[in-house]
Short mmCIF file of C-alpha atoms and ligand atoms in Angstrom, two decimals:
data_model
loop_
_atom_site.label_atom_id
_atom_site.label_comp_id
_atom_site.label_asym_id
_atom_site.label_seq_id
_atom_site.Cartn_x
_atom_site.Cartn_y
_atom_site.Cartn_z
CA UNK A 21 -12.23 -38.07 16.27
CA UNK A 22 -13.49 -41.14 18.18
CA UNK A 23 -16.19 -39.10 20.14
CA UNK A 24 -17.12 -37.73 16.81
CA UNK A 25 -17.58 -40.26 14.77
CA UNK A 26 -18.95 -42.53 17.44
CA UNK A 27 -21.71 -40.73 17.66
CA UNK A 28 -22.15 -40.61 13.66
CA UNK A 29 -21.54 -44.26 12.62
CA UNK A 30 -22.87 -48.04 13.26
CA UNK A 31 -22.02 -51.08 11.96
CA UNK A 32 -23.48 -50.21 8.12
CA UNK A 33 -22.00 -46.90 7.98
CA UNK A 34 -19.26 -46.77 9.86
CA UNK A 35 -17.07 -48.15 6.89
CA UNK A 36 -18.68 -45.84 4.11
CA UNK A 37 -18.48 -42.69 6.40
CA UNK A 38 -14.64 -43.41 7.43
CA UNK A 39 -13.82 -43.69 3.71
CA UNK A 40 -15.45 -40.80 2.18
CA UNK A 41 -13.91 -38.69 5.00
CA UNK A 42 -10.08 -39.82 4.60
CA UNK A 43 -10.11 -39.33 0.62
CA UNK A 44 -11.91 -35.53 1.15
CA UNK A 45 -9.51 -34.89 3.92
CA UNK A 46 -6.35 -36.65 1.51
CA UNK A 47 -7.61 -33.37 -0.92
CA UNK A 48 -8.22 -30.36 1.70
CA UNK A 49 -4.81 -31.91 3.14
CA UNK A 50 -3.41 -31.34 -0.05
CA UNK A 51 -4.20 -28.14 -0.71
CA UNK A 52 -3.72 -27.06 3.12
CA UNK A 53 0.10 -28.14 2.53
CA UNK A 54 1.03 -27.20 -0.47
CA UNK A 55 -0.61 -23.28 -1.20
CA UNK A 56 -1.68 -22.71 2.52
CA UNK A 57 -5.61 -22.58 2.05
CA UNK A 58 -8.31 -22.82 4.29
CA UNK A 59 -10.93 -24.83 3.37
CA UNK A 60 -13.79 -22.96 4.87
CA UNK A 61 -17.16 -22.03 3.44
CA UNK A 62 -15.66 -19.33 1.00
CA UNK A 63 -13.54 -22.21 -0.18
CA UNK A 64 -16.53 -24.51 -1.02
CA UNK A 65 -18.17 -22.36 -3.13
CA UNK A 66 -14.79 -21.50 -4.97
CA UNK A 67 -14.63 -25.04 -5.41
CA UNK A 68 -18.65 -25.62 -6.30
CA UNK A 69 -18.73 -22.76 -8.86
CA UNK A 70 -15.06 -23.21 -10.50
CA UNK A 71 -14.80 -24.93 -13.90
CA UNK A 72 -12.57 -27.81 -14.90
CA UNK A 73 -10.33 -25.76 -16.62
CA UNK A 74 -9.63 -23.61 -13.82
CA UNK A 75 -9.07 -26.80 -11.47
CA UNK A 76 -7.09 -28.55 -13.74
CA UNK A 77 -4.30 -25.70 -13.22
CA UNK A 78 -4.17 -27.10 -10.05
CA UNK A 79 -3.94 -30.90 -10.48
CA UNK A 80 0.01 -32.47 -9.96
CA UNK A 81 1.35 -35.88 -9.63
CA UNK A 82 1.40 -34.98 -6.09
CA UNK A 83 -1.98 -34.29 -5.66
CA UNK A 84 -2.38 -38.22 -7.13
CA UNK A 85 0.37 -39.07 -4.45
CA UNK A 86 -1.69 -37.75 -1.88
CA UNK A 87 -4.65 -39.49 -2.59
CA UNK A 88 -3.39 -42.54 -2.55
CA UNK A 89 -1.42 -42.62 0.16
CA UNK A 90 -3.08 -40.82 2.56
CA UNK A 91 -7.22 -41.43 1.29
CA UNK A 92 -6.60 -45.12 -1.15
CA UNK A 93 -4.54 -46.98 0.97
CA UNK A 94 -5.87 -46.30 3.86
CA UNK A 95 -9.46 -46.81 2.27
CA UNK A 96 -8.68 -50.40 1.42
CA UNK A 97 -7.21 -51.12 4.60
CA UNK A 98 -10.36 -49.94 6.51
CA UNK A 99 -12.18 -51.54 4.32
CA UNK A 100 -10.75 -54.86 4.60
CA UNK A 101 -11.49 -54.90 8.34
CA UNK A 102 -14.26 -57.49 9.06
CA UNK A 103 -16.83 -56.33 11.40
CA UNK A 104 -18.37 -58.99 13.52
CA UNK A 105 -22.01 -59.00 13.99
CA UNK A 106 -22.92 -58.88 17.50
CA UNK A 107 -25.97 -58.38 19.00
CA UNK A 108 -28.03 -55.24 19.36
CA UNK A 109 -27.74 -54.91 23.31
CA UNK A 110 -23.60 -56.00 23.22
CA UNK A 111 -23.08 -53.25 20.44
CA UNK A 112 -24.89 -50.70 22.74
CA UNK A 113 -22.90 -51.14 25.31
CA UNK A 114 -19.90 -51.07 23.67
CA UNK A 115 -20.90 -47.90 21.75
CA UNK A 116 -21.88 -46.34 25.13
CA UNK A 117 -18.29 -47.02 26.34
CA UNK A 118 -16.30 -45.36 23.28
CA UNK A 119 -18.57 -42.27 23.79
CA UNK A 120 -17.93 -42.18 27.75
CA UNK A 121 -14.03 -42.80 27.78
CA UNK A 122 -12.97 -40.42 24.56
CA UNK A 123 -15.05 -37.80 26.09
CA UNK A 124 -13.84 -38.10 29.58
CA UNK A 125 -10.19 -38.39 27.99
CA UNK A 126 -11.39 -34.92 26.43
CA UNK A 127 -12.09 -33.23 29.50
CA UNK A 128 -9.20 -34.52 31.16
CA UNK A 129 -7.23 -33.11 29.15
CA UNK A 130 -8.81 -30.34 29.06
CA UNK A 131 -8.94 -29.41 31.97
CA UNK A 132 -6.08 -30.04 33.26
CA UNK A 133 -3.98 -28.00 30.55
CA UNK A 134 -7.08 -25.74 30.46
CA UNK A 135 -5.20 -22.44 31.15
CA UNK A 136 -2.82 -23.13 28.41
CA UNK A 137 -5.19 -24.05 25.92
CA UNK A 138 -6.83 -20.90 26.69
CA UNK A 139 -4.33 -18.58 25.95
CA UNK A 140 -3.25 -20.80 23.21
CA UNK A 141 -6.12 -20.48 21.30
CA UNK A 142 -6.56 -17.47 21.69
CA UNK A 143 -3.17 -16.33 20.59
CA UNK A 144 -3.31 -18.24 17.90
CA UNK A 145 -7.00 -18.53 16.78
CA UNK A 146 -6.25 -19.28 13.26
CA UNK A 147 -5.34 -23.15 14.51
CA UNK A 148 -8.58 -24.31 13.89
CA UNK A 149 -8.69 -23.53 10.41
CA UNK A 150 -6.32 -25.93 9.75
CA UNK A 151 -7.90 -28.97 11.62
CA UNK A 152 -8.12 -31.74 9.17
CA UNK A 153 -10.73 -33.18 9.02
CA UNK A 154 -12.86 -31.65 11.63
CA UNK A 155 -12.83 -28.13 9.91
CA UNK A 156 -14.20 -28.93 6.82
CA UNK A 157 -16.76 -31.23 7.64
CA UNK A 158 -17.77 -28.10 9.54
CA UNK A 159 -17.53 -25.82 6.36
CA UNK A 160 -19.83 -28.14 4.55
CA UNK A 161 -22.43 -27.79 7.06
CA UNK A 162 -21.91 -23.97 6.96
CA UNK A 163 -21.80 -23.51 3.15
CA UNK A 164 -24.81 -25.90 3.11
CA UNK A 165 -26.26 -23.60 6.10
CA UNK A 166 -25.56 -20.43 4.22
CA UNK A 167 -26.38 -21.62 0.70
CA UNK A 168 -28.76 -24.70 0.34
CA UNK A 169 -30.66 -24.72 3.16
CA UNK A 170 -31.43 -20.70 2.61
CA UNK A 171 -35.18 -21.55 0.49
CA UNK A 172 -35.93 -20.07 -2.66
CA UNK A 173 -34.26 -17.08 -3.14
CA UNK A 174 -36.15 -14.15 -3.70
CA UNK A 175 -34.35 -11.31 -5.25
CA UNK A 176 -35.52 -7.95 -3.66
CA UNK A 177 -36.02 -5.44 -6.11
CA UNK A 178 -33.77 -2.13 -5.04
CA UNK A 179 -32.96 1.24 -7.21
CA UNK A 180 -37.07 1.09 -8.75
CA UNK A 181 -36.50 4.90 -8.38
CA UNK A 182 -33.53 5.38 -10.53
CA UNK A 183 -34.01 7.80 -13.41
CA UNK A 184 -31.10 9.41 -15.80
CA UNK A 185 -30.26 13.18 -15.31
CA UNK A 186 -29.36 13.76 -19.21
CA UNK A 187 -27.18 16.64 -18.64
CA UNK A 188 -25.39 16.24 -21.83
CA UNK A 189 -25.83 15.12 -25.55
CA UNK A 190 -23.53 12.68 -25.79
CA UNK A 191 -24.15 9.44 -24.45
CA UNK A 192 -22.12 7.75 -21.97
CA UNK A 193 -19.89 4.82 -22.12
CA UNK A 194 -18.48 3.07 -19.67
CA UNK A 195 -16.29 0.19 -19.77
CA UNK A 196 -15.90 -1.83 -16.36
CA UNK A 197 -13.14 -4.09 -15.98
CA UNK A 198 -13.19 -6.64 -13.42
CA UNK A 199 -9.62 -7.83 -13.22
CA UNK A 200 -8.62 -11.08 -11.53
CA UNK A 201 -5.95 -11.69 -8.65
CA UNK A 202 -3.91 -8.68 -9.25
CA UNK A 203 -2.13 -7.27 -5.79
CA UNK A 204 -1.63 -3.71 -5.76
CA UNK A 205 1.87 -3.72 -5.06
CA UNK A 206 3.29 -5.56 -8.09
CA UNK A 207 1.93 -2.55 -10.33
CA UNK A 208 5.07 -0.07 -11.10
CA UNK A 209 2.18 2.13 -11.25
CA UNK A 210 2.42 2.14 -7.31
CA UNK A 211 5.86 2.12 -7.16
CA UNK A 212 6.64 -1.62 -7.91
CA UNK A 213 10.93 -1.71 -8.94
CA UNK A 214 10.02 -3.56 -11.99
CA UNK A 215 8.02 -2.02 -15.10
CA UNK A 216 4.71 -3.80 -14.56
CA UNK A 217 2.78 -0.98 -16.59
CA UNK A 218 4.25 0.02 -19.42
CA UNK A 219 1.53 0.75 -21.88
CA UNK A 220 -0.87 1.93 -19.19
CA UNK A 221 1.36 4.95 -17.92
CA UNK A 222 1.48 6.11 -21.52
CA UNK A 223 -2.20 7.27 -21.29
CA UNK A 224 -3.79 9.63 -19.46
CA UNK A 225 -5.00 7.51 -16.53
CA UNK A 226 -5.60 8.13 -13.24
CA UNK A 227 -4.10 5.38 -10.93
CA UNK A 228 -5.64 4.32 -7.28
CA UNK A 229 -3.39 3.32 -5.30
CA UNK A 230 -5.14 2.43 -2.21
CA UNK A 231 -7.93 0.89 -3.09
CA UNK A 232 -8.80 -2.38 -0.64
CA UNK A 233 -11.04 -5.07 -2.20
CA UNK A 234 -14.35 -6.68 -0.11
CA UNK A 235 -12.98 -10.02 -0.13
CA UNK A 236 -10.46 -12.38 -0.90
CA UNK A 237 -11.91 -14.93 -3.19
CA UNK A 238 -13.94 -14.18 -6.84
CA UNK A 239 -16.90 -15.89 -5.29
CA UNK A 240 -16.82 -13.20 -2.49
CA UNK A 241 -15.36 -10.31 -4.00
CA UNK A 242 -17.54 -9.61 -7.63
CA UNK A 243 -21.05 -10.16 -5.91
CA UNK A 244 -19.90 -8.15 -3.18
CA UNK A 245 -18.30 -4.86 -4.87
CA UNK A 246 -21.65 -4.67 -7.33
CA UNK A 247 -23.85 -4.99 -4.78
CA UNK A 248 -25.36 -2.21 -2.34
CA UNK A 249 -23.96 -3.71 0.99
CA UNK A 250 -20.00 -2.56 2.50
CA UNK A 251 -17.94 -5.08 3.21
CA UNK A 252 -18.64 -5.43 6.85
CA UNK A 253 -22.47 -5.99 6.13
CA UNK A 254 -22.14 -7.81 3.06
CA UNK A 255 -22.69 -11.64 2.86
CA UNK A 256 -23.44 -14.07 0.23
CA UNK A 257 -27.01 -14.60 1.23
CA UNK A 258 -27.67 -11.18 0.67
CA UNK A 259 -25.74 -10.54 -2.02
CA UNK A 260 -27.70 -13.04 -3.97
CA UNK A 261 -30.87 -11.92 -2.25
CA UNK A 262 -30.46 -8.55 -2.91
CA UNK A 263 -30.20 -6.33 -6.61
CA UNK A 264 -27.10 -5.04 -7.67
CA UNK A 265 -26.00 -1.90 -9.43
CA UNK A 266 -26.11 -3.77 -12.88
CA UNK A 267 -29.84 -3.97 -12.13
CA UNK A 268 -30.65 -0.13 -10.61
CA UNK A 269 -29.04 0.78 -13.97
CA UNK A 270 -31.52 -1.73 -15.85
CA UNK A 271 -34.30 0.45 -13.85
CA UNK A 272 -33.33 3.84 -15.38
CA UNK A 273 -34.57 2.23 -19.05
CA UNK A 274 -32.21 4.31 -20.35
CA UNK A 275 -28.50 2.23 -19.99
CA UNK A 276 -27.39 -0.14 -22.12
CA UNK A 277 -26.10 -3.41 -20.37
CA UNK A 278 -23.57 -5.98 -21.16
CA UNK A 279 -21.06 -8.29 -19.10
CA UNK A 280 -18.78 -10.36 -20.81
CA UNK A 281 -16.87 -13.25 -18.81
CA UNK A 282 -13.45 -14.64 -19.53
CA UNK A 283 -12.86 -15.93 -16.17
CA UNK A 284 -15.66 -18.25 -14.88
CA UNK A 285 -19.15 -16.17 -14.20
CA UNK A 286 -20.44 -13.04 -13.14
CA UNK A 287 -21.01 -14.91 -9.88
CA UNK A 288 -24.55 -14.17 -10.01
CA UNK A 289 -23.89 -10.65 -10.57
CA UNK A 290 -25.37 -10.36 -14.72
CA UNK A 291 -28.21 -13.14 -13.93
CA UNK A 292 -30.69 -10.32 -15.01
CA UNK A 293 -28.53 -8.46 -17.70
CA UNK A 294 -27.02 -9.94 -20.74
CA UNK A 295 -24.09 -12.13 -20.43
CA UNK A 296 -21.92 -13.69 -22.54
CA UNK A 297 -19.58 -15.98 -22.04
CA UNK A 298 -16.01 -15.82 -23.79
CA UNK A 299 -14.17 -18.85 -22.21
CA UNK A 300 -14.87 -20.53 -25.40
CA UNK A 301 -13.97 -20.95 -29.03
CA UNK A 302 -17.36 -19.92 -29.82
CA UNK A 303 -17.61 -16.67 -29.05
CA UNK A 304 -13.54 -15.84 -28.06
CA UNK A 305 -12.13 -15.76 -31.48
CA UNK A 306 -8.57 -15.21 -29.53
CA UNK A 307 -8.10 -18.50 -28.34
CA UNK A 308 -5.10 -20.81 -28.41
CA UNK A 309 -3.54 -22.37 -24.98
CA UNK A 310 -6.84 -21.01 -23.44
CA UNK A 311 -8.83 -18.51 -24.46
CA UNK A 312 -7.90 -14.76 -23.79
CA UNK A 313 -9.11 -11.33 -22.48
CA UNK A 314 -8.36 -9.26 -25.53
CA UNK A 315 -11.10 -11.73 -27.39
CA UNK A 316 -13.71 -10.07 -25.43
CA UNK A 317 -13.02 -6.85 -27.06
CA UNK A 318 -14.05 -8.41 -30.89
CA UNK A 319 -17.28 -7.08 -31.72
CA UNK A 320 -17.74 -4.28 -29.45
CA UNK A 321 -17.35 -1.56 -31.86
CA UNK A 322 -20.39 -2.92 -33.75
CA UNK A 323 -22.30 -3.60 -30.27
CA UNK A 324 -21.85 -0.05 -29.69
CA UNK A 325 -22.39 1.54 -33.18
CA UNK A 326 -25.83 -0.33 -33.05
CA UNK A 327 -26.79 1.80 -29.67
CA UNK A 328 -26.22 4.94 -31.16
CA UNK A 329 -26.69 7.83 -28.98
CA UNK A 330 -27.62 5.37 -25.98
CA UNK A 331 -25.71 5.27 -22.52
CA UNK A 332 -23.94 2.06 -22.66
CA UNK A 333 -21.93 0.32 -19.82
CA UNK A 334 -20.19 -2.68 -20.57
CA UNK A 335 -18.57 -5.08 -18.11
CA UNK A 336 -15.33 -7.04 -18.82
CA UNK A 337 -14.36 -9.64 -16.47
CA UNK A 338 -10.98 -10.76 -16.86
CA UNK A 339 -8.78 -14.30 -16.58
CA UNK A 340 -6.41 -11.94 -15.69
CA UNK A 341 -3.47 -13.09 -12.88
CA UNK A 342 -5.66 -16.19 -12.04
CA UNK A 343 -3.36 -18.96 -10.35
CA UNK A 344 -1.47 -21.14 -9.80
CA UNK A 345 -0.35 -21.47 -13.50
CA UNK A 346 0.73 -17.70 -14.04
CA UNK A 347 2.59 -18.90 -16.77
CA UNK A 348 -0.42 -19.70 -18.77
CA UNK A 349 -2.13 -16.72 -18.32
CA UNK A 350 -0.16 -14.99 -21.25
CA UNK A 351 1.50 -15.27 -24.52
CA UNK A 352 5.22 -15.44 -25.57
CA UNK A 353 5.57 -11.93 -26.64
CA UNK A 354 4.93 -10.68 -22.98
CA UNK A 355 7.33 -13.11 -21.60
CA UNK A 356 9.57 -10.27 -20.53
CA UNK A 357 10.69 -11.55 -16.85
CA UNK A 358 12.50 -14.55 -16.69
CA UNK A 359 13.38 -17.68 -15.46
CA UNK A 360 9.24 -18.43 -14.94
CA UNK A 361 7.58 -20.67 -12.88
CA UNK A 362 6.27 -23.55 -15.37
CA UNK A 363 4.28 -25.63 -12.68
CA UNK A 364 1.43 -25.07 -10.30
CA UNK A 365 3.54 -26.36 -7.94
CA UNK A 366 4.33 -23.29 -6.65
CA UNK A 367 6.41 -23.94 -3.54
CA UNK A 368 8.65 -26.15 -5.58
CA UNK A 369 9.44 -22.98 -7.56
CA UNK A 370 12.02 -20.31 -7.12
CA UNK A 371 10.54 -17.32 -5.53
CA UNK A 372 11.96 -14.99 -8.26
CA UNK A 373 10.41 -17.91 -10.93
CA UNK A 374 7.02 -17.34 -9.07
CA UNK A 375 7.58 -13.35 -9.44
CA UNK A 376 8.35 -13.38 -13.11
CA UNK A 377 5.48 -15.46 -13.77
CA UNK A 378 3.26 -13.27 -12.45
CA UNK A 379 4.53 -10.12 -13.88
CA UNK A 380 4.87 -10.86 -17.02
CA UNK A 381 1.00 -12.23 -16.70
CA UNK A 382 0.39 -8.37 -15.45
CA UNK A 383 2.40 -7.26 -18.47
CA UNK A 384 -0.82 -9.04 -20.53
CA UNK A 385 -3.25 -7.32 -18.51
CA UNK A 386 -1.69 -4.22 -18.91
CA UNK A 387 -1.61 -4.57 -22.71
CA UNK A 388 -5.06 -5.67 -22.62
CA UNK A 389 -6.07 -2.38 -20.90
CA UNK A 390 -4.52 -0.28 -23.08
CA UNK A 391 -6.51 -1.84 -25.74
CA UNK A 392 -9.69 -1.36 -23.84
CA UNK A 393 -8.74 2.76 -23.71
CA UNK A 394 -7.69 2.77 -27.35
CA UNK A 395 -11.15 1.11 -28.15
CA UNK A 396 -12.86 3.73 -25.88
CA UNK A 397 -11.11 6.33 -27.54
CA UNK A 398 -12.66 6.06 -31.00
CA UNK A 399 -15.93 7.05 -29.58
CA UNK A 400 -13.97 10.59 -27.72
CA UNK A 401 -15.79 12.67 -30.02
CA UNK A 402 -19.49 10.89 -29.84
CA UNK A 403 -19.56 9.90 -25.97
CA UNK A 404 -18.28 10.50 -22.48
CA UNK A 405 -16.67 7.48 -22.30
CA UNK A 406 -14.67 6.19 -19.34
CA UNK A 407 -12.77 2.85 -17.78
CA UNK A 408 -12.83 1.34 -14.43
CA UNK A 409 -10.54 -1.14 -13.45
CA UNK A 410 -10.75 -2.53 -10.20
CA UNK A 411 -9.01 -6.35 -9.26
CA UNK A 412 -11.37 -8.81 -7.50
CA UNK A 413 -8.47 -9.32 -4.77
CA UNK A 414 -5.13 -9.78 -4.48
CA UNK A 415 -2.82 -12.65 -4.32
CA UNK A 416 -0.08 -13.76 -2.17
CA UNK A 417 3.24 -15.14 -4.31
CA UNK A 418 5.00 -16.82 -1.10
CA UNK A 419 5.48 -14.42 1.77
CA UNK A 420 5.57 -15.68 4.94
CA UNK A 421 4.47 -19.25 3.14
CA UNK A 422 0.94 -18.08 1.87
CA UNK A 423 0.08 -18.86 -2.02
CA UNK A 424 -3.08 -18.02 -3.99
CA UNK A 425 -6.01 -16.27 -2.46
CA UNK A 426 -8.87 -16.89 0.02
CA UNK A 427 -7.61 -16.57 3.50
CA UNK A 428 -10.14 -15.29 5.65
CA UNK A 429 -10.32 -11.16 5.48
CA UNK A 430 -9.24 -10.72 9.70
CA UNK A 431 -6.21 -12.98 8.56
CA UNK A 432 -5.50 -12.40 5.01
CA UNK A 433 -1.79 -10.48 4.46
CA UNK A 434 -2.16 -7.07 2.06
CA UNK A 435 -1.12 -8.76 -0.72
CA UNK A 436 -4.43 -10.38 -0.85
CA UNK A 437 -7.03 -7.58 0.01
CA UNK A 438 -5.06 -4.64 -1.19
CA UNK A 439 -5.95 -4.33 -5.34
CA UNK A 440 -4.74 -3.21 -8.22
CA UNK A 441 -7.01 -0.07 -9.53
CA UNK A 442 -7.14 2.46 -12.53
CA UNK A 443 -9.45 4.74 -14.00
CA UNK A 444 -9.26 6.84 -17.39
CA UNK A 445 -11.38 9.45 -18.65
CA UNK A 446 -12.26 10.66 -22.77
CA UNK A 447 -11.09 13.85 -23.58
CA UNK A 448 -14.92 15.29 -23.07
CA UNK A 449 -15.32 13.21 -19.75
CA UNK A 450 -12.63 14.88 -17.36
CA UNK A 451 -13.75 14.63 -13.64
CA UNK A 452 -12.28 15.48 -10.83
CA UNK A 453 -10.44 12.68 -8.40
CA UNK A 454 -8.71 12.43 -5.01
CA UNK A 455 -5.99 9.67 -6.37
CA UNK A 456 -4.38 9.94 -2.78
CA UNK A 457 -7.55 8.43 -1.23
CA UNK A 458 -8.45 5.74 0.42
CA UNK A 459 -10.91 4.12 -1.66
CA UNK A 460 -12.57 0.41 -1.62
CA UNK A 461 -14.60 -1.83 -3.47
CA UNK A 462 -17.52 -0.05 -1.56
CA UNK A 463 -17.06 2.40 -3.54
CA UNK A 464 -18.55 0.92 -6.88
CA UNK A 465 -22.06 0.69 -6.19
CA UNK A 466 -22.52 4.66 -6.26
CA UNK A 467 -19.53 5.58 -8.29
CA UNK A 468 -21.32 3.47 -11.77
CA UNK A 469 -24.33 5.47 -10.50
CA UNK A 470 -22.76 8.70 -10.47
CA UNK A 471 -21.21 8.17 -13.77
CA UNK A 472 -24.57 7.50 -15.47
CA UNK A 473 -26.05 10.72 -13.88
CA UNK A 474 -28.83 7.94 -12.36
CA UNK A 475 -30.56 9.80 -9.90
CA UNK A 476 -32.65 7.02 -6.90
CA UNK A 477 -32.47 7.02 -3.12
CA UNK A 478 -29.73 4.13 -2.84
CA UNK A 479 -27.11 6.84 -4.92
CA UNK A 480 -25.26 8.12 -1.57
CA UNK A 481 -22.77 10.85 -3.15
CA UNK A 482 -20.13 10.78 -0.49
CA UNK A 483 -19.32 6.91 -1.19
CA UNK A 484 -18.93 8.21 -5.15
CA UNK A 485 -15.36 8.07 -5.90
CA UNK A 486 -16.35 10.87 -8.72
CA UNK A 487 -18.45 13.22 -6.99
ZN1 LIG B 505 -10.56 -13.78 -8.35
#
């Protein structure tokens, strides 16, 4: 740290620099501790593109403890330091020294515990994820690398091909749900011991369960499983650089598009499509503790009765399971598992608490759904109508010490990359389906193609989940 920011400060900085670091680190430290994050480049832009809602479910009296104790005080004891003024040749030399003695103390000790440290760091490469503050001063740089610094983005057209095989009469429609932190293995759907689904395995869906997600973060994961790119080639540059599937569909003239957004964006997925957003009062009319999923189903019966006979895919993306506060993320009436969780602190909480928190917020999104098929099924006799749901990524609920979301994918446990995923056909709209499968979310892409009949060179069959 003294090599580092020896080389960074001088007299007028040094004071400024020192400060802004030690209350940013006071946070990251925060977070690092208490849900087991890495604050790396993924992390920022979480943090850049969340809302204050969303990061207010994360703000405690400890948090505020934090701060002060480990960035305020601090702070004003580093700023209460005088500095003497000395001149410009004495305050050379003197910088020259600190630079030559912590880096020789460095490669001392390095090498003379070099073969440990070797093995050491490679056994347990993680470590320098959670170096405070040196690892996310280097994510800054990186986001700023990957995101800022990139030039005006210029979106590169893809799909201009596409054109609609009508086969049939009846138009299509297609509801895509984008559902929010919700780990495969807490569905009873896929085996879970507790009844996690009971409204959905009343209809006559088709459940996926192995379905892996691209990421482990919404910032990651929704730009990613619309777009053309697999997981392993995807990145955010391109993503953004790059059309999606919403917009090959746009190409065909012939689909109707609409994404409506209860959680925070579309992540730059719907920048060319019609969005709405229903985190408000003003277009949610199902609001009260925060505004909820079911809202975003008002109004789509006369949205669709005024595109009659037109193929019509409409994209829901949910609040769902979003953490910490599971608790808030559903009513009373679907408080079924209890004692719950009722802070964000989670490690403070029970592990059951956590559990029954987050089921009975499942138990909402299960309900919510079912609505979406009994919606879908007014329109069995006029369309092919269909659902997707698909969750952005998992979540972990305290194994092994891990909370929330986000690790890095090469680290990140199954509870975060392996996803919750259903599908459920109209009565005219049957098609046939591997459930046993290994699917992922590079699967999307083509599949929304191959439900639409869109026929363009980027359609590659054998990645259609459908086909
Ligand atoms: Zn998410």
């Amino acid at each position: 740290m003294v090599f580092l920011f020896g080389l960074i400060t001088n007299r007028y900085t040094i004071k400024a620099i020192l400060i802004t670091t030690l209350l940013t680190s006071s946070f990251s430290s925060y977070f690092m501790n208490c849900y087991h994050v890495i604050i790396d480049s993924d992390m920022i832009r979480n943090t850049m593109q969340t809302n204050i809602e969303e990061s207010c479910d994360l703000y405690s009296i400890k948090l505020i403890l934090y701060i002060l104790l480990l960035g305020v005080l601090p702070s004003i004891l580093i700023n209460k330091i005088k500095i003497t003024n000395n001149s410009f040749k004495v305050e050379f030399y003197q910088k020259i020294k600190t630079i030559f003695f912590s880096l020789l103390l460095i490669l001392i000790i390095l090498f003379s515990f070099s073969k440990f440290y070797t093995s050491f760091f490679r056994e347990h490469k993680p470590l320098r994820y959670y170096t405070n503050p040196t690892y996310w001063i280097y994510s800054i740089g990186d986001y700023i690398a990957k995101t800022l610094n990139s030039g005006d983005v210029v979106v590169k057209p893809i799909g201009l091909d596409a054109k609609i095989n009508k086969t049939t009469k009846e138009p299509k429609l297609v509801i895509m749900v984008v559902g929010e932190a919700v780990r495969a293995d807490h569905f009873s759907l896929n085996g879970y011991t507790r009844e996690t689904n009971p409204l959905l395995k009343q209809e006559n869906i088709i459940n996926l369960p192995y379905v892996s997600s691209c990421g482990t973060s919404t910032a990651h994961s929704v730009p990613c499983m619309f777009s053309i790119f697999d997981r392993d080639k995807y990145s955010y540059k391109k993503g953004i650089s790059t059309e999606n599937v919403l917009d090959v569909l746009h190409h065909s003239n012939q689909v109707e598009i609409l994404w409506r957004d209860n959680n925070s964006n579309s992540k730059g997925v719907a920048l060319r499509v019609p969005f709405e957003n229903y985190k408000t009062e003003k277009t949610n009319t199902i609001c009260d503790e925060e505004c909820r999923d079911e809202g975003m189903l008002v109004g789509l019966d006369e949205y669709i009765k005024k595109r009659k006979g037109k193929d019509i895919l409409i994209v829901l993306h949910q609040m769902g399971n979003h953490g910490p506060a599971y608790n808030k993320r559903y009513t009373k009436k679907f408080e079924n598992f209890t004692p719950v969780c009722q802070t964000n602190q989670l490690e403070e909480c029970s592990q059951e608490s956590i559990n029954n928190a987050y089921d009975n917020a499942l138990l909402h999104t299960d309900y919510f759904l079912s609505e979406v098929i009994h919606l879908l099924k007014n329109y069995d006799e006029t369309h092919k109508t269909s659902m997707i749901y698909m969750s952005d990524h998992g979540e972990s609920l305290g194994e092994h010490g891990l909370y929330l979301h986000g690790l890095p994918y090469f680290m990140a446990p199954d509870a975060q990359t392996h996803v919750g995923a259903v599908v459920w056909f109209g009565k005219n709209n049957q098609k046939n389906i591997d459930p046993t499968k290994e699917y992922s979310h590079d699967n999307l892409f083509h599949t929304l193609l191959g439900l639409f009949n869109v026929e363009t060179k980027v359609y590659k069959k054998e990645m259609d989940i459908f086909r």
